[in-house]
């Protein structure tokens, strides 16, 4: 490879070739960042249109649904729907094929099935929550927050005039959206716990789910471990509207002041919402609620910065390492002092709260399982 300079063919060095390739790759990646919002927006559109729901309902006999069938059923423009589907298919969401008549048609993929609103493993509610105007607005205040030496006013507060919890308390619609998102994650995470470490519930007679939302987590766990008597503990405005579930009692209260007595205190995606001081306070209340000799606290949280040898090979735990870092940014935008923690940071808050030892187990989920013991 070379170029002619004054009649002389000058050879381009390998370094120059590599540099050009790096520049081209950087530009390609930057375009993805510039338009990164389109993926969330288009997937949200697909959920709201109910594309996955319709395909699932009508693909039972493995019949391919044509574009015209789909657009007529959803009441939308076939040309616009085609463009939406073309975008999603390029990302593995839905698959284009042909009908028996040779028309353009569509079928589900494993990824598109996660968009079914009422699906057992659906992630639809979580995406609708994070893509809601309420949750997107704080991101525009992120720079202002971190530009201040004292961390500034929380981004969510700056956008809405109150923190995320007070906002949810004052807005039942948003509170319902929040609880649906947490229930959505619970279905995924609980399945991983049941499959990967069911032994942690052996001998547990009573368990309090601290910050348990609508009780989905406890309901699913008790279905698999029916000997457990569950207490779903959350703020009064959440517990008061939680649906009935066999083996579960809903109790309203403030975890900073009191946690109901039980053999085990269970916390899933609660502590990452708070700073170290608040976490120590919550964990101390949990320690006081469990028996000193045989009690324990089970925590499900992402652990960032894990060493390669601690990751489950070929699992979601390996593939989703970056999600923990994304969640850390979410905590910065949506909470006052929340953050994702490394194993060392978890050890600090647990020791400070009076737990003498703890173990960490990695499962096929974004979260890992931490078991903390008071003695």
Coordinates of C-alpha atoms in Angstrom, one line a residue:
X1 CA 0.0 0.0 0.0
X2 CA 1.4 3.4 -0.8
X3 CA 0.8 6.8 -2.4
X4 CA 2.8 8.7 -5.1
X5 CA 4.8 11.7 -3.9
X6 CA 6.8 13.6 -6.5
X7 CA 6.8 10.6 -8.7
X8 CA 8.0 8.3 -5.9
X9 CA 5.8 5.6 -4.4
X10 CA 5.9 6.1 -0.6
X11 CA 5.0 3.1 1.5
X12 CA 2.3 3.7 4.2
X13 CA 3.5 2.3 7.5
X14 CA 1.6 -0.3 9.3
X15 CA 1.2 2.1 12.2
X16 CA -0.6 4.6 9.9
X17 CA -2.9 1.8 8.7
X18 CA -3.8 0.8 12.2
X19 CA -4.3 4.4 13.2
X20 CA -6.8 4.9 10.4
X21 CA -8.6 1.8 11.4
X22 CA -8.8 2.9 15.0
X23 CA -10.2 6.3 13.9
X24 CA -12.9 4.6 11.7
X25 CA -13.8 2.3 14.5
X26 CA -14.0 5.2 17.0
X27 CA -16.3 7.1 14.6
X28 CA -18.6 4.1 14.1
X29 CA -18.8 3.7 17.9
X30 CA -19.5 7.4 18.4
X31 CA -22.4 7.3 16.0
X32 CA -23.9 4.5 18.2
X33 CA -23.5 6.7 21.2
X34 CA -25.1 9.7 19.5
X35 CA -28.2 7.7 18.6
X36 CA -28.1 5.3 21.5
X37 CA -31.4 6.6 22.8
X38 CA -33.2 5.2 19.7
X39 CA -33.0 1.6 21.0
X40 CA -34.8 2.4 24.2
X41 CA -37.4 4.5 22.4
X42 CA -38.1 2.0 19.7
X43 CA -38.4 -0.9 22.1
X44 CA -40.7 1.1 24.2
X45 CA -42.8 1.8 21.1
X46 CA -42.9 -2.0 20.4
X47 CA -44.1 -2.7 23.9
X48 CA -46.8 -0.1 23.8
X49 CA -48.0 -1.3 20.4
X50 CA -48.2 -4.8 21.7
X51 CA -46.2 -6.4 18.9
X52 CA -44.8 -9.2 21.0
X53 CA -48.1 -9.9 22.7
X54 CA -50.0 -10.2 19.3
X55 CA -47.3 -12.5 17.8
X56 CA -47.3 -14.7 20.9
X57 CA -51.1 -15.0 20.9
X58 CA -51.2 -15.9 17.2
X59 CA -48.0 -17.9 16.7
X60 CA -49.1 -20.9 18.8
X61 CA -49.7 -22.9 15.7
X62 CA -46.4 -21.7 14.3
X63 CA -48.2 -19.6 11.7
X64 CA -46.2 -16.7 10.4
X65 CA -48.0 -13.4 10.8
X66 CA -47.9 -11.1 7.8
X67 CA -47.1 -7.4 7.9
X68 CA -50.7 -6.6 6.8
X69 CA -52.2 -8.9 9.5
X70 CA -50.0 -7.3 12.1
X71 CA -50.6 -3.7 11.1
X72 CA -54.4 -4.2 10.8
X73 CA -54.5 -5.9 14.2
X74 CA -52.5 -3.2 15.9
X75 CA -54.2 -0.4 14.0
X76 CA -51.1 1.3 12.7
X77 CA -49.4 2.2 9.4
X78 CA -47.9 -0.8 7.7
X79 CA -45.0 1.2 6.3
X80 CA -44.1 2.7 9.7
X81 CA -44.5 -0.7 11.3
X82 CA -42.2 -2.2 8.7
X83 CA -39.5 0.3 9.5
X84 CA -39.9 -0.2 13.3
X85 CA -39.6 -4.0 12.8
X86 CA -36.6 -3.7 10.5
X87 CA -34.8 -1.7 13.2
X88 CA -35.6 -4.3 15.9
X89 CA -34.9 -7.3 13.7
X90 CA -31.4 -5.9 13.2
X91 CA -30.9 -6.3 16.9
X92 CA -32.3 -9.8 17.3
X93 CA -35.8 -8.6 18.4
X94 CA -38.3 -10.4 16.2
X95 CA -37.4 -12.3 13.0
X96 CA -38.5 -11.6 9.5
X97 CA -39.6 -14.6 7.3
X98 CA -42.1 -15.4 4.6
X99 CA -45.7 -16.5 4.9
X100 CA -47.2 -19.4 2.9
X101 CA -48.3 -16.9 0.4
X102 CA -44.8 -15.4 0.1
X103 CA -45.6 -12.2 2.0
X104 CA -43.3 -10.5 4.5
X105 CA -44.1 -12.1 7.9
X106 CA -42.8 -12.1 11.4
X107 CA -42.2 -14.5 14.3
X108 CA -40.9 -14.3 17.8
X109 CA -37.3 -14.6 19.0
X110 CA -36.1 -15.3 22.6
X111 CA -35.3 -11.6 22.9
X112 CA -38.7 -10.4 21.6
X113 CA -40.5 -12.7 24.1
X114 CA -39.0 -10.6 26.9
X115 CA -41.3 -7.7 25.6
X116 CA -44.5 -9.6 26.3
X117 CA -46.3 -7.5 28.9
X118 CA -47.6 -10.4 31.0
X119 CA -44.8 -12.9 30.2
X120 CA -43.3 -14.9 33.0
X121 CA -39.8 -13.6 32.2
X122 CA -40.9 -10.2 30.8
X123 CA -38.7 -7.2 31.1
X124 CA -41.3 -4.9 29.6
X125 CA -42.4 -3.2 32.8
X126 CA -38.8 -2.4 33.7
X127 CA -38.1 -0.7 30.3
X128 CA -41.4 1.2 30.5
X129 CA -40.4 2.5 34.0
X130 CA -36.8 3.6 33.1
X131 CA -38.0 5.1 29.8
X132 CA -40.8 7.1 31.5
X133 CA -40.5 10.9 31.3
X134 CA -40.2 11.0 35.1
X135 CA -37.1 8.7 35.2
X136 CA -35.5 10.3 32.1
X137 CA -35.7 13.9 33.3
X138 CA -33.0 13.6 36.0
X139 CA -30.4 12.6 33.5
X140 CA -30.4 16.2 32.2
X141 CA -29.2 17.3 35.7
X142 CA -26.4 14.8 36.0
X143 CA -23.6 17.2 35.0
X144 CA -24.8 19.9 37.4
X145 CA -24.7 17.4 40.2
X146 CA -21.2 16.0 39.7
X147 CA -19.8 19.5 38.9
X148 CA -20.3 20.4 42.5
X149 CA -17.6 19.4 44.9
X150 CA -20.1 18.4 47.5
X151 CA -22.0 16.3 44.9
X152 CA -24.6 19.0 44.5
X153 CA -28.4 18.6 44.6
X154 CA -29.5 15.1 43.6
X155 CA -30.5 15.0 39.9
X156 CA -33.9 13.6 40.6
X157 CA -34.7 16.3 43.2
X158 CA -33.5 19.0 40.8
X159 CA -35.9 17.6 38.1
X160 CA -38.9 17.0 40.3
X161 CA -38.5 19.0 43.5
X162 CA -38.5 15.9 45.7
X163 CA -36.7 12.6 46.0
X164 CA -37.8 9.4 44.1
X165 CA -39.6 7.9 47.2
X166 CA -41.6 11.0 48.0
X167 CA -42.5 11.4 44.3
X168 CA -43.8 7.8 44.2
X169 CA -45.8 8.3 47.4
X170 CA -47.4 11.4 45.9
X171 CA -48.1 9.9 42.5
X172 CA -49.9 6.5 42.6
X173 CA -49.5 6.0 38.9
X174 CA -45.7 6.3 39.1
X175 CA -45.7 4.2 42.3
X176 CA -47.5 1.4 40.4
X177 CA -45.0 1.7 37.5
X178 CA -42.1 1.4 40.0
X179 CA -43.6 -1.6 41.8
X180 CA -44.3 -3.3 38.4
X181 CA -40.7 -2.8 37.4
X182 CA -39.4 -4.2 40.6
X183 CA -41.8 -7.2 40.3
X184 CA -40.5 -7.7 36.8
X185 CA -36.9 -8.0 38.0
X186 CA -38.0 -10.2 40.9
X187 CA -39.4 -12.8 38.6
X188 CA -36.0 -13.0 36.8
X189 CA -33.8 -12.9 39.9
X190 CA -35.9 -15.3 42.0
X191 CA -35.8 -17.9 39.3
X192 CA -32.0 -17.7 39.3
X193 CA -31.9 -18.0 43.1
X194 CA -34.2 -21.1 43.1
X195 CA -32.1 -22.7 40.4
X196 CA -28.6 -21.8 41.6
X197 CA -28.7 -21.8 45.4
X198 CA -31.9 -23.2 46.8
X199 CA -30.0 -24.4 49.9
X200 CA -29.9 -20.9 51.4
X201 CA -33.6 -21.3 52.4
X202 CA -33.1 -24.6 54.2
X203 CA -34.4 -24.4 57.8
X204 CA -35.9 -20.9 57.3
X205 CA -39.3 -20.7 59.0
X206 CA -39.9 -17.0 58.8
X207 CA -38.5 -14.4 56.4
X208 CA -39.1 -10.7 56.1
X209 CA -38.6 -9.1 52.7
X210 CA -37.4 -5.6 53.5
X211 CA -38.6 -3.2 50.8
X212 CA -40.5 -6.0 49.2
X213 CA -42.8 -3.8 47.0
X214 CA -45.9 -5.6 45.9
X215 CA -44.8 -9.0 47.4
X216 CA -43.9 -10.7 44.1
X217 CA -40.5 -11.8 45.5
X218 CA -41.9 -13.5 48.6
X219 CA -44.8 -15.0 46.7
X220 CA -42.4 -16.7 44.2
X221 CA -40.0 -17.9 46.9
X222 CA -42.8 -19.4 49.0
X223 CA -44.2 -21.2 46.0
X224 CA -40.9 -23.0 45.8
X225 CA -40.2 -23.2 49.6
X226 CA -43.7 -23.5 51.0
X227 CA -42.5 -24.0 54.6
X228 CA -41.5 -20.3 54.8
X229 CA -43.9 -17.8 56.4
X230 CA -43.3 -14.5 54.7
X231 CA -43.6 -10.8 55.8
X232 CA -43.6 -8.3 53.0
X233 CA -42.4 -5.1 54.5
X234 CA -42.5 -1.8 52.7
X235 CA -43.7 1.8 53.1
X236 CA -47.4 2.0 54.2
X237 CA -48.6 3.4 50.8
X238 CA -47.0 0.4 49.1
X239 CA -47.9 -2.4 51.6
X240 CA -51.5 -1.2 51.8
X241 CA -52.2 -1.9 48.1
X242 CA -50.1 -5.1 47.7
X243 CA -52.2 -8.0 46.4
X244 CA -53.0 -11.0 48.5
X245 CA -50.6 -13.9 48.4
X246 CA -50.7 -17.3 50.2
X247 CA -48.2 -17.4 53.0
X248 CA -47.5 -13.7 52.9
X249 CA -48.5 -10.9 55.3
X250 CA -48.1 -7.4 54.1
X251 CA -46.8 -4.9 56.8
X252 CA -46.2 -1.2 56.4
X253 CA -43.4 0.7 58.1
X254 CA -40.1 2.4 57.9
X255 CA -37.0 0.2 57.6
X256 CA -34.8 2.9 59.1
X257 CA -36.8 2.7 62.4
X258 CA -37.9 -0.9 62.6
X259 CA -37.7 -4.3 60.8
X260 CA -40.2 -7.1 61.8
X261 CA -38.7 -10.1 63.6
X262 CA -37.9 -13.1 61.5
X263 CA -35.3 -15.9 61.0
X264 CA -34.1 -14.2 57.8
X265 CA -34.2 -10.6 56.6
X266 CA -34.2 -10.5 52.8
X267 CA -33.2 -7.4 50.8
X268 CA -33.2 -7.3 47.0
X269 CA -32.1 -4.1 45.2
X270 CA -32.7 -2.0 48.3
X271 CA -29.3 -1.1 49.7
X272 CA -27.9 0.2 46.4
X273 CA -30.4 3.0 46.7
X274 CA -28.6 4.4 49.7
X275 CA -25.3 5.7 50.9
X276 CA -23.0 3.8 53.3
X277 CA -24.4 5.5 56.4
X278 CA -28.0 4.7 55.5
X279 CA -27.0 1.1 54.5
X280 CA -25.4 0.6 57.9
X281 CA -28.5 1.9 59.6
X282 CA -30.8 -0.4 57.6
X283 CA -28.6 -3.5 58.1
X284 CA -28.3 -2.8 61.8
X285 CA -32.2 -2.9 62.1
X286 CA -32.1 -6.1 60.1
X287 CA -29.5 -7.6 62.5
X288 CA -31.6 -6.6 65.4
X289 CA -34.6 -8.4 63.8
X290 CA -33.0 -11.8 63.4
X291 CA -31.8 -14.4 66.0
X292 CA -28.2 -13.9 66.9
X293 CA -27.4 -17.6 66.9
X294 CA -29.1 -18.8 63.7
X295 CA -30.3 -15.7 61.9
X296 CA -28.9 -14.2 58.7
X297 CA -29.5 -11.5 56.2
X298 CA -29.8 -12.4 52.5
X299 CA -28.9 -9.5 50.1
X300 CA -29.3 -9.5 46.3
X301 CA -27.3 -6.8 44.7
X302 CA -24.9 -6.3 41.8
X303 CA -21.2 -6.5 42.7
X304 CA -19.0 -4.5 40.5
X305 CA -15.3 -5.0 39.8
X306 CA -15.4 -8.7 40.4
X307 CA -12.3 -10.6 39.5
X308 CA -12.6 -12.8 36.4
X309 CA -12.1 -16.0 38.4
X310 CA -15.2 -15.3 40.4
X311 CA -17.5 -15.0 37.4
X312 CA -19.7 -17.9 36.3
X313 CA -18.4 -18.9 32.9
X314 CA -20.8 -18.7 30.0
X315 CA -23.5 -17.3 32.3
X316 CA -25.5 -14.1 32.4
X317 CA -23.3 -13.2 35.3
X318 CA -20.4 -13.0 32.9
X319 CA -22.3 -11.4 30.0
X320 CA -23.9 -8.7 32.2
X321 CA -20.7 -7.5 34.0
X322 CA -21.2 -4.0 32.4
X323 CA -24.8 -3.8 33.7
X324 CA -23.5 -3.2 37.2
X325 CA -21.6 -0.1 35.9
X326 CA -24.7 1.1 34.1
X327 CA -26.7 0.6 37.3
X328 CA -24.2 2.7 39.2
X329 CA -24.9 5.6 36.8
X330 CA -28.7 5.0 37.3
X331 CA -28.2 5.3 41.1
X332 CA -26.3 8.6 40.5
X333 CA -29.1 10.0 38.5
X334 CA -32.1 8.7 40.5
X335 CA -31.0 8.6 44.1
X336 CA -29.4 11.0 46.6
X337 CA -26.5 8.8 47.7
X338 CA -27.1 5.4 46.2
X339 CA -24.4 3.4 44.4
X340 CA -23.3 -0.1 43.3
X341 CA -20.6 -1.6 45.4
X342 CA -17.5 -3.7 45.1
X343 CA -17.0 -6.7 47.3
X344 CA -14.7 -4.6 49.5
X345 CA -17.4 -1.9 49.9
X346 CA -20.0 -4.5 50.8
X347 CA -17.6 -5.9 53.4
X348 CA -17.2 -2.4 54.9
X349 CA -21.0 -1.7 55.4
X350 CA -21.6 -5.3 56.7
X351 CA -18.8 -5.1 59.2
X352 CA -19.9 -1.7 60.3
X353 CA -23.5 -3.0 60.9
X354 CA -22.2 -5.7 63.2
X355 CA -22.0 -8.7 60.9
X356 CA -19.0 -10.9 61.8
X357 CA -18.9 -12.8 58.5
X358 CA -20.5 -13.0 55.1
X359 CA -20.4 -15.1 51.9
X360 CA -20.9 -14.2 48.3
X361 CA -22.5 -16.5 45.7
X362 CA -22.8 -15.6 42.0
X363 CA -25.9 -16.6 40.2
X364 CA -27.2 -16.3 36.6
X365 CA -28.5 -12.8 37.1
X366 CA -27.3 -9.2 37.4
X367 CA -27.3 -9.6 41.1
X368 CA -25.2 -11.8 43.3
X369 CA -26.3 -13.4 46.6
X370 CA -24.7 -12.1 49.8
X371 CA -25.4 -13.9 53.1
X372 CA -24.4 -12.0 56.2
X373 CA -24.3 -13.5 59.7
X374 CA -24.3 -11.7 63.1
X375 CA -22.2 -14.3 64.8

